[in-house]
Short mmCIF file of C-alpha atoms in Angstrom, two decimals:
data_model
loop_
_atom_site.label_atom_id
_atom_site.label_comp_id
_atom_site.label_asym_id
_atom_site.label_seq_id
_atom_site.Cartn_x
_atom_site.Cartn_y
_atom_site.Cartn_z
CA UNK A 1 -23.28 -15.97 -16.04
CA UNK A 2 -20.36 -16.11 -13.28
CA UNK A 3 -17.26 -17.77 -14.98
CA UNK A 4 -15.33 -20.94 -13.75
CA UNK A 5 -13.16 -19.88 -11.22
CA UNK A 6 -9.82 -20.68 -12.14
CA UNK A 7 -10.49 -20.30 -15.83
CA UNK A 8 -7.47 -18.76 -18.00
CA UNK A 9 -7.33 -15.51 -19.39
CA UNK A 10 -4.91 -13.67 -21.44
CA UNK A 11 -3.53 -11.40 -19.34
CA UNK A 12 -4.86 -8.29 -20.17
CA UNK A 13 -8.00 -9.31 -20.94
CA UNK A 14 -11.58 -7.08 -20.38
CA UNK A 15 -11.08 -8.18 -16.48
CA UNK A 16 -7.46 -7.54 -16.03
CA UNK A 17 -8.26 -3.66 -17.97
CA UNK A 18 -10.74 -2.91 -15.57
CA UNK A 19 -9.40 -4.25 -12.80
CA UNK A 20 -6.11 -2.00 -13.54
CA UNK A 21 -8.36 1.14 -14.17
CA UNK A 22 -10.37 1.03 -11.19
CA UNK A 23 -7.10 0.05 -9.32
CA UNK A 24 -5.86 3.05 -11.11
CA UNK A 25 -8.41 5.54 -10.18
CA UNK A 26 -9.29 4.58 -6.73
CA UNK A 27 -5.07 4.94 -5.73
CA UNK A 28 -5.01 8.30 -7.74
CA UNK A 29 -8.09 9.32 -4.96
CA UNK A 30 -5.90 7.83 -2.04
CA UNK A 31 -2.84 9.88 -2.67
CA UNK A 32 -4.22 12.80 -3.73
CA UNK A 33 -6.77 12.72 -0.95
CA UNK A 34 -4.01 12.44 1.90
CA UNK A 35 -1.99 15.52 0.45
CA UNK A 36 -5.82 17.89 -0.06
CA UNK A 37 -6.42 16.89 3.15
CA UNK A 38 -2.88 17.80 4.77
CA UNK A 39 -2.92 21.07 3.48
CA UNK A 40 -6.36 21.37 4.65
CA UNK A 41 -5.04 20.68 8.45
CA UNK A 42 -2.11 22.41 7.93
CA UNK A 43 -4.21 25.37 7.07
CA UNK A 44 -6.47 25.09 9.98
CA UNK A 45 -3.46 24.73 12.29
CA UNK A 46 -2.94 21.42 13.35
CA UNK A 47 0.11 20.53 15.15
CA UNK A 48 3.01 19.28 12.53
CA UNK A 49 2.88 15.97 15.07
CA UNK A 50 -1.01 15.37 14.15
CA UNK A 51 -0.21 14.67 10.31
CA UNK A 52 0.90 10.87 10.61
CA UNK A 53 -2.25 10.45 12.77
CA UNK A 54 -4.36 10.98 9.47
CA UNK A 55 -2.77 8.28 8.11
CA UNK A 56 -3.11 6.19 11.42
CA UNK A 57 -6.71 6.78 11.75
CA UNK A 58 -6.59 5.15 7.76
CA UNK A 59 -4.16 2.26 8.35
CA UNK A 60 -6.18 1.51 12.06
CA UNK A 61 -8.65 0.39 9.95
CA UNK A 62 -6.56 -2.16 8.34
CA UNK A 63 -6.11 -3.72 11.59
CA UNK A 64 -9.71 -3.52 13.11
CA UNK A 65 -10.98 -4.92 10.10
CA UNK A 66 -8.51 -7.25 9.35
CA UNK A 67 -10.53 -10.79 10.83
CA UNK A 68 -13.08 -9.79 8.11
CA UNK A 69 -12.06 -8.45 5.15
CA UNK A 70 -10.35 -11.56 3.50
CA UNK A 71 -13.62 -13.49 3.85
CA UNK A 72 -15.78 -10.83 2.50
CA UNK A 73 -13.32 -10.64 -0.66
CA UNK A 74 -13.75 -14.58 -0.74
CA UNK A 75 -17.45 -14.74 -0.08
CA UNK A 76 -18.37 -12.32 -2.81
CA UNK A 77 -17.41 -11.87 -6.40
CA UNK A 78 -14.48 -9.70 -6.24
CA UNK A 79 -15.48 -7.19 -8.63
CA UNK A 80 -18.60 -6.27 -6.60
CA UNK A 81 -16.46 -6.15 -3.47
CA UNK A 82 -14.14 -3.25 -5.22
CA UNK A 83 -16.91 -1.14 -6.51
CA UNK A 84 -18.84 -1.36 -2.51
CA UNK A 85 -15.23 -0.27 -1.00
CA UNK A 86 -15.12 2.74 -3.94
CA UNK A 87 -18.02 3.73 -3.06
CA UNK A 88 -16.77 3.78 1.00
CA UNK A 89 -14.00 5.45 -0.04
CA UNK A 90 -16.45 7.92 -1.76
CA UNK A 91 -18.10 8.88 1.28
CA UNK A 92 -14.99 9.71 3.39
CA UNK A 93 -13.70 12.43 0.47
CA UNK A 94 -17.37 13.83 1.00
CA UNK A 95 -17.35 13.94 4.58
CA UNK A 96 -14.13 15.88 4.39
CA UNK A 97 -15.36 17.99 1.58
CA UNK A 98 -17.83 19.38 3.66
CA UNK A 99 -16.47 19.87 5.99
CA UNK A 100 -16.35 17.34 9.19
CA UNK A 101 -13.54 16.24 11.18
CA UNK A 102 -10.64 15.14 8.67
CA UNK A 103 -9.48 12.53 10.42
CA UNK A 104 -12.85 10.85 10.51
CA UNK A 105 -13.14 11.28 6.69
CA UNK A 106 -10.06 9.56 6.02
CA UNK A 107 -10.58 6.96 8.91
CA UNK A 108 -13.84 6.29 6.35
CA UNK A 109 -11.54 5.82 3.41
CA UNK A 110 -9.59 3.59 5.26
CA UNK A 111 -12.31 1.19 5.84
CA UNK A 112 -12.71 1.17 2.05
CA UNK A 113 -8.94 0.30 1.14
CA UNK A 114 -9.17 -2.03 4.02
CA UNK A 115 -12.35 -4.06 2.03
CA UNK A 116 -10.81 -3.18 -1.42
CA UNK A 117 -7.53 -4.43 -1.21
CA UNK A 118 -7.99 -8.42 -0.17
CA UNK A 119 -10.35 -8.25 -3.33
CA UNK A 120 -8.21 -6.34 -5.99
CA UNK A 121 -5.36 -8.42 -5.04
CA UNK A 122 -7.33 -11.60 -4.62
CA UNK A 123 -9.10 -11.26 -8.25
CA UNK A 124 -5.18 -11.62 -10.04
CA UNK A 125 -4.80 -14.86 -8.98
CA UNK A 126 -8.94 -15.33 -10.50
CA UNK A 127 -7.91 -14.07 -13.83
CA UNK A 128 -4.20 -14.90 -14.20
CA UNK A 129 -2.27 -18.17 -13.28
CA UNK A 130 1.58 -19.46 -12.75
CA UNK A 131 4.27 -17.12 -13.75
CA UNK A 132 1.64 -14.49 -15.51
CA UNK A 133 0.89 -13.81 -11.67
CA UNK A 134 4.21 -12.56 -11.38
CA UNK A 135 3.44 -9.66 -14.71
CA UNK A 136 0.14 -9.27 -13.28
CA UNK A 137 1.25 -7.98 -9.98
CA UNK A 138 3.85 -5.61 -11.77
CA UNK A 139 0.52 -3.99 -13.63
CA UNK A 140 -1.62 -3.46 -10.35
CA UNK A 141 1.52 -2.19 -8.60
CA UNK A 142 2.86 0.22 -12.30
CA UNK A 143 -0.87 1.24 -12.18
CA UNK A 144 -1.05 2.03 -8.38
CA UNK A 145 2.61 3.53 -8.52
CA UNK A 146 1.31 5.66 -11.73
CA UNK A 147 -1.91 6.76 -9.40
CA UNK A 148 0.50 7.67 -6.40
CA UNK A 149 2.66 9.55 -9.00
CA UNK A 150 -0.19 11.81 -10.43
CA UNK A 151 -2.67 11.34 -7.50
CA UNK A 152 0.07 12.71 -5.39
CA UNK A 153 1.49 15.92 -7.24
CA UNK A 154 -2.60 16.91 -7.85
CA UNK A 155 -3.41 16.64 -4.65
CA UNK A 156 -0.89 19.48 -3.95
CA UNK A 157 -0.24 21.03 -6.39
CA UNK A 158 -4.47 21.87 -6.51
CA UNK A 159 -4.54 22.25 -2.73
CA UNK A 160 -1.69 25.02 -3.57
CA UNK A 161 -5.00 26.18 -5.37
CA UNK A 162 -7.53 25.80 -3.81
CA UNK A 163 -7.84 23.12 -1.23
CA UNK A 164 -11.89 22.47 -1.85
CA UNK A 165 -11.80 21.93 -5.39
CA UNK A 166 -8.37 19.40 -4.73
CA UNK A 167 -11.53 17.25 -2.27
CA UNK A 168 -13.74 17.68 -4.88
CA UNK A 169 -11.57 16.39 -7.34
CA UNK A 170 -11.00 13.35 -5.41
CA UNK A 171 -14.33 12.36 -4.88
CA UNK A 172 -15.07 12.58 -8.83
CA UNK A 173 -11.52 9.62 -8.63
CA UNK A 174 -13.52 7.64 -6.26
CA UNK A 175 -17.02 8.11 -8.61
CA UNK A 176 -15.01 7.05 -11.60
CA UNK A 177 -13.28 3.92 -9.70
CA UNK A 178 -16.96 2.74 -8.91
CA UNK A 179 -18.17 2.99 -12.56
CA UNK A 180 -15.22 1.10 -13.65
CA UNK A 181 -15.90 -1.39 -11.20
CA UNK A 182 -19.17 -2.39 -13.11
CA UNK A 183 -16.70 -3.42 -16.34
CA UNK A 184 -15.21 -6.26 -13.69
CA UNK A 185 -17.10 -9.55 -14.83
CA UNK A 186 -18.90 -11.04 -12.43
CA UNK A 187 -16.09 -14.29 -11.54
CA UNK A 188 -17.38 -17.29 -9.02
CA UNK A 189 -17.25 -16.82 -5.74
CA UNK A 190 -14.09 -18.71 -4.36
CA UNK A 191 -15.09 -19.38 -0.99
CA UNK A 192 -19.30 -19.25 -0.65
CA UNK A 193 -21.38 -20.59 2.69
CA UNK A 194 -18.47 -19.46 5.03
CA UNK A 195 -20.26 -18.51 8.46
CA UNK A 196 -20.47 -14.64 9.69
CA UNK A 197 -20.63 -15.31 13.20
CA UNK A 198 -17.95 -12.18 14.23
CA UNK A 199 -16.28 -14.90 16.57
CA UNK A 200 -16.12 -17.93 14.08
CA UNK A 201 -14.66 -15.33 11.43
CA UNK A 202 -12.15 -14.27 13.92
CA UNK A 203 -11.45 -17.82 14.82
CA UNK A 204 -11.13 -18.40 10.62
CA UNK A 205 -8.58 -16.13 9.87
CA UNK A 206 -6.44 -15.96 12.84
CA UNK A 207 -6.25 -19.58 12.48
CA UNK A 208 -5.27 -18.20 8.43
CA UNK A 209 -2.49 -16.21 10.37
CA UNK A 210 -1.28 -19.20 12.22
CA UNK A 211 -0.72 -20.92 9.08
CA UNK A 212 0.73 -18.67 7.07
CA UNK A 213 3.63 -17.52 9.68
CA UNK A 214 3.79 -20.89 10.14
CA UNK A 215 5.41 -21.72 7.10
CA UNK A 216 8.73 -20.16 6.19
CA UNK A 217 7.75 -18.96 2.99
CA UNK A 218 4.78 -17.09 4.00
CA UNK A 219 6.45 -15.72 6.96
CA UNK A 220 9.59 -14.34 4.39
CA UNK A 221 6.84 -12.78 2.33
CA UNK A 222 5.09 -11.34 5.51
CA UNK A 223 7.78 -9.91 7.10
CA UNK A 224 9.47 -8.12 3.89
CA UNK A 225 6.30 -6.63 2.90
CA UNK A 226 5.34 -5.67 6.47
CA UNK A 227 9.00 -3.93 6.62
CA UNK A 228 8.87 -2.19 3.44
CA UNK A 229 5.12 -0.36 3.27
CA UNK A 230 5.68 0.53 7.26
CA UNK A 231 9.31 2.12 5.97
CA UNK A 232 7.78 3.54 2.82
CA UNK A 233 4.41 5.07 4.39
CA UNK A 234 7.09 7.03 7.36
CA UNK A 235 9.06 7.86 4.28
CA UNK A 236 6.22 10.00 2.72
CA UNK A 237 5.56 11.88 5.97
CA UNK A 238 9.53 12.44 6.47
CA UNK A 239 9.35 14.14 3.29
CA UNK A 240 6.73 16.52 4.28
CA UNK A 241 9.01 17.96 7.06
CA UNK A 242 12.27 17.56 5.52
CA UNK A 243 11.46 19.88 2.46
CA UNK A 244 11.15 23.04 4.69
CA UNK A 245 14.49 22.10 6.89
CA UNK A 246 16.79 20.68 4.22
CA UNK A 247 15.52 22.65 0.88
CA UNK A 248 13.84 25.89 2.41
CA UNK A 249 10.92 25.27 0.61
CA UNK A 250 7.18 25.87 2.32
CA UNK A 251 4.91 24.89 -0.52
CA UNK A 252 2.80 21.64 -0.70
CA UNK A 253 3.88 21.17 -4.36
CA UNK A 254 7.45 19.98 -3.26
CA UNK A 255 6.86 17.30 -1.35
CA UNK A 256 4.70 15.33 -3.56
CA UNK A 257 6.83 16.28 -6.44
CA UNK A 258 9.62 14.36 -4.58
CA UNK A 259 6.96 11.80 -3.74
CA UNK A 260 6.36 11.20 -6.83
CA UNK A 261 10.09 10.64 -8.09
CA UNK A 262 9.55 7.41 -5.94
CA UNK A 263 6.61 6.37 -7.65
CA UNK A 264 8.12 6.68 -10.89
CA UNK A 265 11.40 4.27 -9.81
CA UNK A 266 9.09 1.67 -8.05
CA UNK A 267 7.29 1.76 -11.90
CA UNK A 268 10.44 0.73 -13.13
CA UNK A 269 11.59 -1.59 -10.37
CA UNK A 270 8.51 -3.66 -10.74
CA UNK A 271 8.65 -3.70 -13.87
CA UNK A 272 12.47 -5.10 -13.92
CA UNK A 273 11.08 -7.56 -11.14
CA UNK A 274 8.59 -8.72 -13.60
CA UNK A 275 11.18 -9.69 -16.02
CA UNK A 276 14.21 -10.61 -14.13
CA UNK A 277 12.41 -12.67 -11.09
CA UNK A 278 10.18 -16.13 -11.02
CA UNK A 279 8.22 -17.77 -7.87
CA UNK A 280 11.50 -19.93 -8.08
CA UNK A 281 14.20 -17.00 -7.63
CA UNK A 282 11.92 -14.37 -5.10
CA UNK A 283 15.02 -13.89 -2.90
CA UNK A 284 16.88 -12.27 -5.57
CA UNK A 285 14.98 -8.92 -4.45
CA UNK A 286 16.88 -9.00 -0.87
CA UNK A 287 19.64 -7.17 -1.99
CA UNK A 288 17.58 -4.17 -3.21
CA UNK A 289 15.71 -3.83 0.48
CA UNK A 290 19.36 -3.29 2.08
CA UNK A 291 19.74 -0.85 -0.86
CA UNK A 292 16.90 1.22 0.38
CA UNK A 293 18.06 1.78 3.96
CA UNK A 294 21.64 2.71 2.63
CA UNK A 295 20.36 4.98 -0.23
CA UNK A 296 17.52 6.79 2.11
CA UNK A 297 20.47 7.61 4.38
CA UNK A 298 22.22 9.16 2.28
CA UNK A 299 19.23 10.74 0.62
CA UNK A 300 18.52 12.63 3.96
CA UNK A 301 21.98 14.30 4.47
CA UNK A 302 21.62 16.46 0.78
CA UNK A 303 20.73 19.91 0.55
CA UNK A 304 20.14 19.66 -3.12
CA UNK A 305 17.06 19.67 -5.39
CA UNK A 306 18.52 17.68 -8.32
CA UNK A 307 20.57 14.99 -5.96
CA UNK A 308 16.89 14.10 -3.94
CA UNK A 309 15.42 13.76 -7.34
CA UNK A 310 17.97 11.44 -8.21
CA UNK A 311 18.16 9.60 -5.18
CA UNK A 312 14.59 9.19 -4.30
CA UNK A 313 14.02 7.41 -7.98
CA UNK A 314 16.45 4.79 -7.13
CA UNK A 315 14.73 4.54 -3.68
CA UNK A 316 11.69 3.92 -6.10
CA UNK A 317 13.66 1.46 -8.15
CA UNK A 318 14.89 -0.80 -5.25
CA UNK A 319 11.37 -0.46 -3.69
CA UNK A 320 9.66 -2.18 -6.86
CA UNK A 321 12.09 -4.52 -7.21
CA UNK A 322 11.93 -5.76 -3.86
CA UNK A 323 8.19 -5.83 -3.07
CA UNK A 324 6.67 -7.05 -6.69
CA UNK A 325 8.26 -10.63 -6.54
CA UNK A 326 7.35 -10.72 -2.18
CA UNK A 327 3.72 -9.93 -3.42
CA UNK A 328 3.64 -12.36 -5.95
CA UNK A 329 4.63 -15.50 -3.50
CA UNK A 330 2.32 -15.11 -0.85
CA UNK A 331 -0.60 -14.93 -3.32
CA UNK A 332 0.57 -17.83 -5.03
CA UNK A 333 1.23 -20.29 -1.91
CA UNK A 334 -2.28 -18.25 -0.03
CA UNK A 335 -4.23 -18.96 -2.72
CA UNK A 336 -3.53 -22.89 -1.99
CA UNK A 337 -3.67 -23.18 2.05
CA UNK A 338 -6.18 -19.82 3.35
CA UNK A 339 -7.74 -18.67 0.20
CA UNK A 340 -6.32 -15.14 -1.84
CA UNK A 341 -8.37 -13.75 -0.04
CA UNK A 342 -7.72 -14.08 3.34
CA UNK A 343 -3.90 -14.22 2.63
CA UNK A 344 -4.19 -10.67 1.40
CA UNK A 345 -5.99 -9.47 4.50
CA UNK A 346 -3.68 -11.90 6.84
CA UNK A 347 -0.52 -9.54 4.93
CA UNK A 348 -2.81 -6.35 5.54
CA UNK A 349 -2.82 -7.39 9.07
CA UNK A 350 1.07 -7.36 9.42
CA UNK A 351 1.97 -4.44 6.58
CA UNK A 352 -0.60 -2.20 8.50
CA UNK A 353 0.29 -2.70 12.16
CA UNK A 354 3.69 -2.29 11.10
CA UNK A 355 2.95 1.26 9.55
CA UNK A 356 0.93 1.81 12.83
CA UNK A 357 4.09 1.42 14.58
CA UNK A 358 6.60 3.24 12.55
CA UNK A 359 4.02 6.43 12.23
CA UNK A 360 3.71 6.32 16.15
CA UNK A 361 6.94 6.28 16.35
CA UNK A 362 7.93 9.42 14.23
CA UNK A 363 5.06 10.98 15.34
CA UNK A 364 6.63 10.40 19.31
CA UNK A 365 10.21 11.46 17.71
CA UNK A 366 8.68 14.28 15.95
CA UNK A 367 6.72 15.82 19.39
CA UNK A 368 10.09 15.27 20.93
CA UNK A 369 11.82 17.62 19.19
CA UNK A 370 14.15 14.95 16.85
CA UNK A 371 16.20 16.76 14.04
CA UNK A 372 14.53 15.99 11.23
CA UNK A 373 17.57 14.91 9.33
CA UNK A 374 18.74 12.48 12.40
CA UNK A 375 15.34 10.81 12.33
CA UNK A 376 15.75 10.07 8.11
CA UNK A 377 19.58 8.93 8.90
CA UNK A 378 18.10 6.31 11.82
CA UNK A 379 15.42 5.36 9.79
CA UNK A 380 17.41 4.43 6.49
CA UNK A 381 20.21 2.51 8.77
CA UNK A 382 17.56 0.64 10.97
CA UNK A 383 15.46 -0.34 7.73
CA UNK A 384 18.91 -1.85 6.47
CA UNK A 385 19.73 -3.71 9.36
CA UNK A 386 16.06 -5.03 9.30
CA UNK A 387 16.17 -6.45 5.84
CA UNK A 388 19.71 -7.67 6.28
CA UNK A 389 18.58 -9.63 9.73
CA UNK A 390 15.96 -11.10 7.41
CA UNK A 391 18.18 -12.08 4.35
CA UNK A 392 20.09 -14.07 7.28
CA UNK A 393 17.59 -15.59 9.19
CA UNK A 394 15.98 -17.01 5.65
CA UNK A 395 19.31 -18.68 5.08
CA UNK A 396 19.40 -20.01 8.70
CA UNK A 397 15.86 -21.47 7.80
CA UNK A 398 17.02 -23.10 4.64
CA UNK A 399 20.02 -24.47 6.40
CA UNK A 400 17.59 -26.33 8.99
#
């Protein structure tokens, strides 16, 4: 029998484990996927300008999709709609495994995240409610960050060994994601007898766009979120080319390991931003985005192993800190004007075509022939001006 929607849980009750598991084991497929399957183009040749397009052809999905995707989460129960995008996501790592274009495959996973993400989101504010939403969203982002942490080093430190078996590995992720799917109980569906006419569905959630930017606090949530997964997903690539220029290192073992040293400070951010920050206080996490521009500048100028280790975790810490409690507002305030749902996929929208711009551009910069280390330095001091323009124009809006 579906439950009441709305109905209280204790927060980590049977849904909230296996909605963090599958969360768990579909980002571990994700991150190790990407890194398998840039060592796979790396070894067929591919130009070194072609490895942000993988992850355009995956966050192009995001965007396509995006008119849909919030009212499939709400028309459904949400635990159904995560084990149907697993099982998308499935099909991709296959169709890379053997062997068919890569960028296709992953374009296929993309269409996945893009239908599992409104949902896994979505469900927290199903199965949590008030301030709990707040330490819920610090367990789906320690479990994601966890998955990025370990997803990313396997996928290369196994494509270091054997870049078949590092796809294969990723598809058993996305097998394991879909059985733990099936653990989800089956909650109410929160929005049920919308239409599916394409053009009524586009006219629903653009009109869910209007309102949200609309309203100031939406729009503060949009636009910091936006900023920081566009900066963090150019971030990731950066890394890929800076290794070999700044540390004289080849392998693809490096670069997650250094990947991962985010993941494990964004662990510890969030979970500080659990603790520290309400719905009430959410701009108290400003301060940390300027401190990810300024720190990512000077992260790009060293030479040493031990000082990007040390650096990149605090870029990790700041990151949590400042996304978590962003996260956390436009679910609450979406849930009560658009629907979770189509908030989610209204934020997709923005934090997607925002990566879609920041990977063209360093893919453009990259082509060009940009020093590597100039593009990290004008990437960390734009991404701090960005977040400081937005700290001032939200106290411009509370002024008026």
């Amino acid at each position: 029998m579906s439950k009441p929607l709305g109905s209280e849980f204790p927060l980590m009750s049977r849904s909230m484990t296996a909605v963090i598991v599958a969360q768990f084991l579909s980002a571990f497929g994700d991150n190790a996927l990407l890194f398998a399957t840039l060592a796979l183009i790396k070894q067929e040749l591919y130009p070194d300008w072609s490895q942000p397009v993988l992850q355009m052809a995956f966050v192009a999905a995001y965007i396509i999709l995006a008119p849909f995707v919030g009212q499939f989460a709400d028309s459904f129960a949400k635990g159904r709609v995560m084990m149907f995008s697993n099982g998308l996501k499935l099909l991709g790592a296959l169709v890379i495994c053997f062997g068919f274009n890569p960028f296709l495959g992953y374009g296929l996973v993309g269409v996945g995240a893009a239908a599992y993400s409104p949902a896994k989101y979505g469900i927290l504010g199903e199965i949590t409610s008030g301030d709990q939403l707040v330490k819920a969203n610090g367990l789906m982002e320690s479990s994601t960050i966890a998955a990025i942490l370990l997803g990313s080093v396997a996928g290369g430190a196994l494509a270091d060994w054997h870049i078949t078996a590092a796809l294969m590995i990723c598809g058993l992720a996305y097998a394991a994601a879909v059985g733990a799917n099936i653990f989800i109980p089956k909650l109410a569906v929160a929005r049920p007898g919308q239409s599916w006419n394409p053009r009524r569905m586009s006219s629903t959630f653009f009109s869910a766009c209007r309102t949200l930017w609309a309203d100031g606090e939406t729009r503060f949530s949009l636009v910091g979120t936006s900023l920081f997964w566009g900066a963090g997903v150019t971030l990731r690539f950066l890394l890929v080319l800076w290794v070999p220029v700044a540390l004289g290192i080849t392998d693809n073992t490096t670069p997650t390991l250094l990947n991962a040293m985010v993941a494990v400070g964004i662990v510890l951010g969030a979970g500080a931003a659990a603790r520290l920050i309400t719905l009430k206080t959410v701009k108290r996490c400003l301060p940390a985005g300027i401190g990810i521009g300024v720190v990512v500048t000077l992260f790009t100028l060293q030479h040493s192993m031990i000082n990007a280790y040390v650096l990149l975790a605090l870029i990790g810490v700041l990151g949590g800190f400042f996304v978590v409690p962003l996260n956390a507002l436009l679910q609450h305030l979406g849930k009560k004007t658009v629907g979770a749902g189509n908030a989610i996929a209204v934020q997709n929208l923005g934090e997607n075509t925002a990566m879609l711009l920041m990977l063209g551009l360093y893919s453009l910069v990259v082509m060009l022939g940009a020093p590597v280390i100039a593009i990290g330095v004008g990437f960390g001091v734009i991404f701090a001006l960005a977040i400081a323009g937005l700290w001032l124009w939200q106290i411009k809006q509370q002024r008026t």
